[in-house]
Amino acid sequence: MSAFPYNPFSLEGKTILITGASSGIGAETAIQCSKLGANLIITARNEPRLKETYNQLCCDNPSQHHRLLLADLTNEKDLADLADEIEAIDGLVNNAGVNRVKPVSFVKNEDLEFIFQNNLFSCVNLTRLLIKKKKLKKNGSIVFTSSVSAFFNAPGRALYASSKAALTSYMRSFAIELADKNIRANAVHPGMVNTKMSMGNLSEKEREKDMMSYPLKRYGKPEEVAWAIIYLLSDASAWTTGTSMIIDGGFMLK
């Protein structure tokens, strides 16, 4: 008898690879997926923080097992080794990403390379390798962590916004090309979420003022984004592909 009661959002028996799992949305997504029965493969380049996530993964079902794999997804060898080392997976969460706030007049090539290597190229290349090596099972699901910044911009955020817009466009083309294999691709677009990466660019006064621009008058919690990702990984979303799911406390209604 299953250890988990009926739940269309259950991930029992599914193996999920999550990148950028050492902190923020990635870490919380891994933890929440484990609570719903998934077998996790978590990866990031910061070993101490990745181990912290690993130690919080739930393992209530005797059949559950989790793996921790260090990798820098901007490194070609690390990418290839990761794709070779993992077993076949049911789901992939392309979550790894960075931010750099800089006015457009000060943007240099190194800034472009840094942002696009981390936010776009690493996701595209990892996904390509997994498909070529047939590591993603039929009926699999890929979720890309994008941002509401893909749809609007603000001073200093042109680099980040453009990388997320490109990622969203890639997701849509990918969804069409892989539909005949019954592999789905979707994206979540969070507004401001209480994570170290998001909060590091704002003072307390700036945060308080900015929160008032959200109809729900607060920033999101990492688990609220994780639950949306879980929906897209689960069988509950079997007829959902090419979708951009906005999770922003009403910010885009302005």
PDB file of C-alpha atoms in Angstrom:
ATOM      1  CA  MET A   1       0.000   0.000   0.000  1.00  0.00           C
ATOM      2  CA  SER A   2       1.315   3.437  -0.893  1.00  0.00           C
ATOM      3  CA  ALA A   3       2.719   5.521   1.940  1.00  0.00           C
ATOM      4  CA  PHE A   4       1.107   8.561   0.304  1.00  0.00           C
ATOM      5  CA  PRO A   5      -2.682   9.065   0.088  1.00  0.00           C
ATOM      6  CA  TYR A   6      -4.363  10.016  -3.203  1.00  0.00           C
ATOM      7  CA  ASN A   7      -2.913  13.276  -4.410  1.00  0.00           C
ATOM      8  CA  PRO A   8      -2.809  14.344  -8.092  1.00  0.00           C
ATOM      9  CA  PHE A   9       0.191  16.535  -7.206  1.00  0.00           C
ATOM     10  CA  SER A  10       2.131  13.597  -5.747  1.00  0.00           C
ATOM     11  CA  LEU A  11       5.664  13.058  -7.007  1.00  0.00           C
ATOM     12  CA  GLU A  12       5.975   9.574  -5.556  1.00  0.00           C
ATOM     13  CA  GLY A  13       8.293   7.449  -7.666  1.00  0.00           C
ATOM     14  CA  LYS A  14       9.481  10.378  -9.801  1.00  0.00           C
ATOM     15  CA  THR A  15      13.147  11.338 -10.020  1.00  0.00           C
ATOM     16  CA  ILE A  16      13.672  15.084 -10.230  1.00  0.00           C
ATOM     17  CA  LEU A  17      16.881  16.987 -11.012  1.00  0.00           C
ATOM     18  CA  ILE A  18      17.013  20.501  -9.553  1.00  0.00           C
ATOM     19  CA  THR A  19      19.772  22.967 -10.411  1.00  0.00           C
ATOM     20  CA  GLY A  20      20.680  25.896  -8.198  1.00  0.00           C
ATOM     21  CA  ALA A  21      19.455  23.870  -5.227  1.00  0.00           C
ATOM     22  CA  SER A  22      21.821  25.367  -2.671  1.00  0.00           C
ATOM     23  CA  SER A  23      19.590  28.301  -1.727  1.00  0.00           C
ATOM     24  CA  GLY A  24      16.386  30.239  -2.310  1.00  0.00           C
ATOM     25  CA  ILE A  25      13.715  28.866  -4.629  1.00  0.00           C
ATOM     26  CA  GLY A  26      15.876  25.921  -5.707  1.00  0.00           C
ATOM     27  CA  ALA A  27      16.512  24.722  -2.160  1.00  0.00           C
ATOM     28  CA  GLU A  28      12.873  25.125  -1.142  1.00  0.00           C
ATOM     29  CA  THR A  29      11.663  23.348  -4.285  1.00  0.00           C
ATOM     30  CA  ALA A  30      13.892  20.378  -3.478  1.00  0.00           C
ATOM     31  CA  ILE A  31      12.609  20.215   0.094  1.00  0.00           C
ATOM     32  CA  GLN A  32       8.953  20.473  -0.935  1.00  0.00           C
ATOM     33  CA  CYS A  33       9.386  17.878  -3.720  1.00  0.00           C
ATOM     34  CA  SER A  34      10.884  15.447  -1.216  1.00  0.00           C
ATOM     35  CA  LYS A  35       7.829  15.873   1.032  1.00  0.00           C
ATOM     36  CA  LEU A  36       5.674  14.727  -1.887  1.00  0.00           C
ATOM     37  CA  GLY A  37       7.645  11.531  -2.420  1.00  0.00           C
ATOM     38  CA  ALA A  38      10.153  12.495  -5.134  1.00  0.00           C
ATOM     39  CA  ASN A  39      13.660  11.127  -5.456  1.00  0.00           C
ATOM     40  CA  LEU A  40      15.889  14.194  -5.691  1.00  0.00           C
ATOM     41  CA  ILE A  41      19.114  14.870  -7.531  1.00  0.00           C
ATOM     42  CA  ILE A  42      20.247  18.287  -6.383  1.00  0.00           C
ATOM     43  CA  THR A  43      23.121  20.226  -7.860  1.00  0.00           C
ATOM     44  CA  ALA A  44      24.913  23.545  -7.356  1.00  0.00           C
ATOM     45  CA  ARG A  45      28.496  24.759  -7.084  1.00  0.00           C
ATOM     46  CA  ASN A  46      28.488  25.741  -3.392  1.00  0.00           C
ATOM     47  CA  GLU A  47      29.106  22.496  -1.485  1.00  0.00           C
ATOM     48  CA  PRO A  48      28.397  23.636   2.119  1.00  0.00           C
ATOM     49  CA  ARG A  49      25.059  25.235   1.176  1.00  0.00           C
ATOM     50  CA  LEU A  50      24.094  22.303  -1.052  1.00  0.00           C
ATOM     51  CA  LYS A  51      24.734  19.944   1.855  1.00  0.00           C
ATOM     52  CA  GLU A  52      22.417  22.083   3.995  1.00  0.00           C
ATOM     53  CA  THR A  53      19.647  21.514   1.455  1.00  0.00           C
ATOM     54  CA  TYR A  54      20.425  17.809   1.245  1.00  0.00           C
ATOM     55  CA  ASN A  55      20.161  17.440   5.023  1.00  0.00           C
ATOM     56  CA  GLN A  56      16.649  18.924   4.928  1.00  0.00           C
ATOM     57  CA  LEU A  57      15.283  16.545   2.303  1.00  0.00           C
ATOM     58  CA  CYS A  58      12.463  14.360   3.524  1.00  0.00           C
ATOM     59  CA  CYS A  59      12.860  10.591   3.257  1.00  0.00           C
ATOM     60  CA  ASP A  60       9.652   9.222   4.822  1.00  0.00           C
ATOM     61  CA  ASN A  61       9.163   6.510   2.217  1.00  0.00           C
ATOM     62  CA  PRO A  62      11.698   3.636   2.376  1.00  0.00           C
ATOM     63  CA  SER A  63      11.862   3.658  -1.433  1.00  0.00           C
ATOM     64  CA  GLN A  64      12.990   7.299  -1.547  1.00  0.00           C
ATOM     65  CA  HIS A  65      16.623   8.114  -2.228  1.00  0.00           C
ATOM     66  CA  HIS A  66      18.404  11.392  -2.873  1.00  0.00           C
ATOM     67  CA  ARG A  67      21.713  12.398  -4.478  1.00  0.00           C
ATOM     68  CA  LEU A  68      23.944  15.450  -4.195  1.00  0.00           C
ATOM     69  CA  LEU A  69      26.134  16.315  -7.186  1.00  0.00           C
ATOM     70  CA  LEU A  70      28.434  19.334  -7.271  1.00  0.00           C
ATOM     71  CA  ALA A  71      28.605  21.088 -10.635  1.00  0.00           C
ATOM     72  CA  ASP A  72      29.304  24.500 -12.109  1.00  0.00           C
ATOM     73  CA  LEU A  73      26.828  24.630 -14.970  1.00  0.00           C
ATOM     74  CA  THR A  74      28.838  27.293 -16.766  1.00  0.00           C
ATOM     75  CA  ASN A  75      31.701  24.779 -17.041  1.00  0.00           C
ATOM     76  CA  GLU A  76      31.481  22.523 -20.097  1.00  0.00           C
ATOM     77  CA  LYS A  77      33.128  19.542 -18.385  1.00  0.00           C
ATOM     78  CA  ASP A  78      30.935  19.808 -15.282  1.00  0.00           C
ATOM     79  CA  LEU A  79      27.863  19.917 -17.512  1.00  0.00           C
ATOM     80  CA  ALA A  80      28.929  16.823 -19.452  1.00  0.00           C
ATOM     81  CA  ASP A  81      29.852  14.929 -16.261  1.00  0.00           C
ATOM     82  CA  LEU A  82      26.514  15.783 -14.661  1.00  0.00           C
ATOM     83  CA  ALA A  83      24.560  14.596 -17.706  1.00  0.00           C
ATOM     84  CA  ASP A  84      26.575  11.361 -17.785  1.00  0.00           C
ATOM     85  CA  GLU A  85      26.320  10.649 -14.064  1.00  0.00           C
ATOM     86  CA  ILE A  86      22.596  10.971 -13.469  1.00  0.00           C
ATOM     87  CA  GLU A  87      20.104   8.232 -14.160  1.00  0.00           C
ATOM     88  CA  ALA A  88      16.971   8.735 -16.245  1.00  0.00           C
ATOM     89  CA  ILE A  89      14.793  11.461 -14.739  1.00  0.00           C
ATOM     90  CA  ASP A  90      11.107  12.330 -14.819  1.00  0.00           C
ATOM     91  CA  GLY A  91      11.555  16.028 -14.219  1.00  0.00           C
ATOM     92  CA  LEU A  92      14.081  18.828 -14.478  1.00  0.00           C
ATOM     93  CA  VAL A  93      13.937  22.178 -12.730  1.00  0.00           C
ATOM     94  CA  ASN A  94      16.286  24.625 -14.471  1.00  0.00           C
ATOM     95  CA  ASN A  95      16.528  26.974 -11.542  1.00  0.00           C
ATOM     96  CA  ALA A  96      20.171  28.091 -11.374  1.00  0.00           C
ATOM     97  CA  GLY A  97      20.572  31.788 -11.998  1.00  0.00           C
ATOM     98  CA  VAL A  98      22.266  35.006 -10.945  1.00  0.00           C
ATOM     99  CA  ASN A  99      21.561  38.709 -10.923  1.00  0.00           C
ATOM    100  CA  ARG A 100      23.678  41.789 -11.534  1.00  0.00           C
ATOM    101  CA  VAL A 101      22.216  45.289 -11.245  1.00  0.00           C
ATOM    102  CA  LYS A 102      23.914  47.748 -13.589  1.00  0.00           C
ATOM    103  CA  PRO A 103      22.775  50.759 -15.657  1.00  0.00           C
ATOM    104  CA  VAL A 104      22.899  50.026 -19.397  1.00  0.00           C
ATOM    105  CA  SER A 105      25.556  52.678 -20.018  1.00  0.00           C
ATOM    106  CA  PHE A 106      27.967  50.779 -17.752  1.00  0.00           C
ATOM    107  CA  VAL A 107      27.341  47.265 -19.073  1.00  0.00           C
ATOM    108  CA  LYS A 108      30.476  45.491 -20.326  1.00  0.00           C
ATOM    109  CA  ASN A 109      30.992  42.274 -22.257  1.00  0.00           C
ATOM    110  CA  GLU A 110      31.992  40.487 -19.064  1.00  0.00           C
ATOM    111  CA  ASP A 111      28.619  41.422 -17.539  1.00  0.00           C
ATOM    112  CA  LEU A 112      26.773  40.045 -20.560  1.00  0.00           C
ATOM    113  CA  GLU A 113      28.784  36.831 -20.464  1.00  0.00           C
ATOM    114  CA  PHE A 114      28.266  36.385 -16.731  1.00  0.00           C
ATOM    115  CA  ILE A 115      24.491  36.860 -16.832  1.00  0.00           C
ATOM    116  CA  PHE A 116      23.774  34.939 -20.014  1.00  0.00           C
ATOM    117  CA  GLN A 117      26.133  32.065 -19.207  1.00  0.00           C
ATOM    118  CA  ASN A 118      24.403  31.519 -15.866  1.00  0.00           C
ATOM    119  CA  ASN A 119      20.799  32.368 -16.708  1.00  0.00           C
ATOM    120  CA  LEU A 120      20.447  31.103 -20.275  1.00  0.00           C
ATOM    121  CA  PHE A 121      23.321  29.128 -21.756  1.00  0.00           C
ATOM    122  CA  SER A 122      23.708  26.747 -18.795  1.00  0.00           C
ATOM    123  CA  CYS A 123      19.977  25.879 -18.929  1.00  0.00           C
ATOM    124  CA  VAL A 124      19.978  25.445 -22.709  1.00  0.00           C
ATOM    125  CA  ASN A 125      23.102  23.299 -22.712  1.00  0.00           C
ATOM    126  CA  LEU A 126      22.071  21.080 -19.810  1.00  0.00           C
ATOM    127  CA  THR A 127      18.641  20.486 -21.342  1.00  0.00           C
ATOM    128  CA  ARG A 128      20.226  19.704 -24.724  1.00  0.00           C
ATOM    129  CA  LEU A 129      22.621  17.165 -23.212  1.00  0.00           C
ATOM    130  CA  LEU A 130      19.890  15.410 -21.249  1.00  0.00           C
ATOM    131  CA  ILE A 131      17.705  15.101 -24.341  1.00  0.00           C
ATOM    132  CA  LYS A 132      20.576  13.874 -26.543  1.00  0.00           C
ATOM    133  CA  LYS A 133      21.623  11.299 -23.946  1.00  0.00           C
ATOM    134  CA  LYS A 134      17.983  10.226 -23.522  1.00  0.00           C
ATOM    135  CA  LYS A 135      18.074  10.956 -19.814  1.00  0.00           C
ATOM    136  CA  LEU A 136      14.619  12.549 -19.742  1.00  0.00           C
ATOM    137  CA  LYS A 137      11.843   9.972 -19.710  1.00  0.00           C
ATOM    138  CA  LYS A 138       8.773  10.053 -21.905  1.00  0.00           C
ATOM    139  CA  ASN A 139       6.012  12.032 -20.175  1.00  0.00           C
ATOM    140  CA  GLY A 140       8.762  14.061 -18.524  1.00  0.00           C
ATOM    141  CA  SER A 141       8.437  17.672 -17.443  1.00  0.00           C
ATOM    142  CA  ILE A 142      10.925  20.542 -17.556  1.00  0.00           C
ATOM    143  CA  VAL A 143      10.350  23.708 -15.548  1.00  0.00           C
ATOM    144  CA  PHE A 144      12.371  26.868 -16.098  1.00  0.00           C
ATOM    145  CA  THR A 145      12.604  29.470 -13.346  1.00  0.00           C
ATOM    146  CA  SER A 146      12.180  32.755 -15.186  1.00  0.00           C
ATOM    147  CA  SER A 147      10.906  36.039 -13.712  1.00  0.00           C
ATOM    148  CA  VAL A 148       8.272  38.707 -14.178  1.00  0.00           C
ATOM    149  CA  SER A 149      11.256  40.748 -15.338  1.00  0.00           C
ATOM    150  CA  ALA A 150      10.880  38.915 -18.657  1.00  0.00           C
ATOM    151  CA  PHE A 151       7.766  41.047 -19.250  1.00  0.00           C
ATOM    152  CA  PHE A 152       8.820  44.434 -17.897  1.00  0.00           C
ATOM    153  CA  ASN A 153      11.972  46.245 -16.937  1.00  0.00           C
ATOM    154  CA  ALA A 154      13.314  48.631 -14.330  1.00  0.00           C
ATOM    155  CA  PRO A 155      16.453  50.771 -14.100  1.00  0.00           C
ATOM    156  CA  GLY A 156      19.576  48.673 -13.696  1.00  0.00           C
ATOM    157  CA  ARG A 157      17.903  45.375 -14.526  1.00  0.00           C
ATOM    158  CA  ALA A 158      18.226  45.230 -18.313  1.00  0.00           C
ATOM    159  CA  LEU A 159      20.748  42.365 -18.211  1.00  0.00           C
ATOM    160  CA  TYR A 160      18.705  40.185 -15.899  1.00  0.00           C
ATOM    161  CA  ALA A 161      15.429  40.968 -17.669  1.00  0.00           C
ATOM    162  CA  SER A 162      16.769  40.208 -21.134  1.00  0.00           C
ATOM    163  CA  SER A 163      18.273  36.888 -20.017  1.00  0.00           C
ATOM    164  CA  LYS A 164      14.949  35.808 -18.522  1.00  0.00           C
ATOM    165  CA  ALA A 165      13.024  36.936 -21.606  1.00  0.00           C
ATOM    166  CA  ALA A 166      15.357  34.830 -23.759  1.00  0.00           C
ATOM    167  CA  LEU A 167      14.884  31.850 -21.427  1.00  0.00           C
ATOM    168  CA  THR A 168      11.111  32.163 -21.716  1.00  0.00           C
ATOM    169  CA  SER A 169      11.268  32.287 -25.502  1.00  0.00           C
ATOM    170  CA  TYR A 170      13.509  29.209 -25.532  1.00  0.00           C
ATOM    171  CA  MET A 171      11.038  27.350 -23.319  1.00  0.00           C
ATOM    172  CA  ARG A 172       8.204  27.949 -25.784  1.00  0.00           C
ATOM    173  CA  SER A 173      10.165  26.660 -28.777  1.00  0.00           C
ATOM    174  CA  PHE A 174      11.355  23.704 -26.746  1.00  0.00           C
ATOM    175  CA  ALA A 175       7.768  22.847 -25.769  1.00  0.00           C
ATOM    176  CA  ILE A 176       6.743  22.677 -29.437  1.00  0.00           C
ATOM    177  CA  GLU A 177       9.748  20.621 -30.552  1.00  0.00           C
ATOM    178  CA  LEU A 178       9.478  18.029 -27.767  1.00  0.00           C
ATOM    179  CA  ALA A 179       5.691  17.680 -27.747  1.00  0.00           C
ATOM    180  CA  ASP A 180       5.832  14.624 -30.021  1.00  0.00           C
ATOM    181  CA  LYS A 181       7.896  12.883 -27.316  1.00  0.00           C
ATOM    182  CA  ASN A 182       5.287  13.908 -24.755  1.00  0.00           C
ATOM    183  CA  ILE A 183       7.902  15.913 -22.894  1.00  0.00           C
ATOM    184  CA  ARG A 184       6.497  19.135 -21.504  1.00  0.00           C
ATOM    185  CA  ALA A 185       8.192  22.478 -20.842  1.00  0.00           C
ATOM    186  CA  ASN A 186       6.853  25.366 -18.798  1.00  0.00           C
ATOM    187  CA  ALA A 187       8.161  28.364 -16.893  1.00  0.00           C
ATOM    188  CA  VAL A 188       7.352  30.040 -13.605  1.00  0.00           C
ATOM    189  CA  HIS A 189       7.691  33.817 -13.411  1.00  0.00           C
ATOM    190  CA  PRO A 190       8.018  34.959  -9.793  1.00  0.00           C
ATOM    191  CA  GLY A 191       7.825  38.534  -8.702  1.00  0.00           C
ATOM    192  CA  MET A 192      10.024  39.573  -5.798  1.00  0.00           C
ATOM    193  CA  VAL A 193      10.575  36.630  -3.452  1.00  0.00           C
ATOM    194  CA  ASN A 194      12.209  36.676  -0.027  1.00  0.00           C
ATOM    195  CA  THR A 195      15.551  35.119  -0.960  1.00  0.00           C
ATOM    196  CA  LYS A 196      19.116  36.272  -0.348  1.00  0.00           C
ATOM    197  CA  MET A 197      19.660  36.986  -4.032  1.00  0.00           C
ATOM    198  CA  SER A 198      16.538  39.152  -4.306  1.00  0.00           C
ATOM    199  CA  MET A 199      16.922  40.991  -1.017  1.00  0.00           C
ATOM    200  CA  GLY A 200      20.632  41.742  -1.419  1.00  0.00           C
ATOM    201  CA  ASN A 201      20.019  44.677  -3.763  1.00  0.00           C
ATOM    202  CA  LEU A 202      17.536  46.569  -1.595  1.00  0.00           C
ATOM    203  CA  SER A 203      17.725  48.402   1.725  1.00  0.00           C
ATOM    204  CA  GLU A 204      15.027  47.806   4.333  1.00  0.00           C
ATOM    205  CA  LYS A 205      13.334  51.114   3.462  1.00  0.00           C
ATOM    206  CA  GLU A 206      13.431  50.274  -0.237  1.00  0.00           C
ATOM    207  CA  ARG A 207      11.866  46.876   0.456  1.00  0.00           C
ATOM    208  CA  GLU A 208       9.061  48.369   2.523  1.00  0.00           C
ATOM    209  CA  LYS A 209       8.267  50.903  -0.192  1.00  0.00           C
ATOM    210  CA  ASP A 210       8.487  48.352  -2.981  1.00  0.00           C
ATOM    211  CA  MET A 211       6.170  45.910  -1.214  1.00  0.00           C
ATOM    212  CA  MET A 212       3.441  48.531  -1.277  1.00  0.00           C
ATOM    213  CA  SER A 213       3.481  48.321  -5.105  1.00  0.00           C
ATOM    214  CA  TYR A 214       2.192  44.741  -4.822  1.00  0.00           C
ATOM    215  CA  PRO A 215      -1.598  44.408  -4.490  1.00  0.00           C
ATOM    216  CA  LEU A 216      -1.097  41.754  -1.789  1.00  0.00           C
ATOM    217  CA  LYS A 217       1.315  44.120   0.005  1.00  0.00           C
ATOM    218  CA  ARG A 218       4.098  41.594   0.514  1.00  0.00           C
ATOM    219  CA  TYR A 219       6.809  39.679  -1.279  1.00  0.00           C
ATOM    220  CA  GLY A 220       6.463  36.001  -2.057  1.00  0.00           C
ATOM    221  CA  LYS A 221       7.830  33.100  -0.065  1.00  0.00           C
ATOM    222  CA  PRO A 222      10.121  30.527  -1.726  1.00  0.00           C
ATOM    223  CA  GLU A 223       7.680  27.716  -0.935  1.00  0.00           C
ATOM    224  CA  GLU A 224       4.890  29.533  -2.797  1.00  0.00           C
ATOM    225  CA  VAL A 225       6.960  29.356  -5.978  1.00  0.00           C
ATOM    226  CA  ALA A 226       7.989  25.776  -5.192  1.00  0.00           C
ATOM    227  CA  TRP A 227       4.339  24.672  -5.037  1.00  0.00           C
ATOM    228  CA  ALA A 228       3.740  26.066  -8.531  1.00  0.00           C
ATOM    229  CA  ILE A 229       6.804  24.218  -9.801  1.00  0.00           C
ATOM    230  CA  ILE A 230       5.487  21.027  -8.196  1.00  0.00           C
ATOM    231  CA  TYR A 231       2.209  21.407 -10.087  1.00  0.00           C
ATOM    232  CA  LEU A 232       4.141  21.628 -13.361  1.00  0.00           C
ATOM    233  CA  LEU A 233       6.236  18.568 -12.456  1.00  0.00           C
ATOM    234  CA  SER A 234       3.261  16.483 -11.403  1.00  0.00           C
ATOM    235  CA  ASP A 235       0.744  14.508 -13.431  1.00  0.00           C
ATOM    236  CA  ALA A 236      -1.840  17.144 -12.500  1.00  0.00           C
ATOM    237  CA  SER A 237      -0.367  19.317 -15.279  1.00  0.00           C
ATOM    238  CA  ALA A 238      -0.180  16.561 -17.922  1.00  0.00           C
ATOM    239  CA  TRP A 239      -2.018  18.779 -20.454  1.00  0.00           C
ATOM    240  CA  THR A 240       0.024  21.890 -19.728  1.00  0.00           C
ATOM    241  CA  THR A 241       3.003  22.849 -21.871  1.00  0.00           C
ATOM    242  CA  GLY A 242       4.532  26.091 -23.159  1.00  0.00           C
ATOM    243  CA  THR A 243       2.946  28.012 -20.300  1.00  0.00           C
ATOM    244  CA  SER A 244       4.320  31.012 -18.422  1.00  0.00           C
ATOM    245  CA  MET A 245       2.920  30.908 -14.895  1.00  0.00           C
ATOM    246  CA  ILE A 246       3.073  34.295 -13.209  1.00  0.00           C
ATOM    247  CA  ILE A 247       3.400  34.192  -9.401  1.00  0.00           C
ATOM    248  CA  ASP A 248       3.719  37.784  -8.304  1.00  0.00           C
ATOM    249  CA  GLY A 249       1.179  38.819  -5.686  1.00  0.00           C
ATOM    250  CA  GLY A 250      -0.693  40.769  -8.368  1.00  0.00           C
ATOM    251  CA  PHE A 251       2.288  42.928  -9.387  1.00  0.00           C
ATOM    252  CA  MET A 252       1.646  42.563 -13.133  1.00  0.00           C
ATOM    253  CA  LEU A 253      -1.928  43.840 -12.679  1.00  0.00           C
ATOM    254  CA  LYS A 254      -0.624  47.370 -12.275  1.00  0.00           C
TER     255      LYS A 254
END
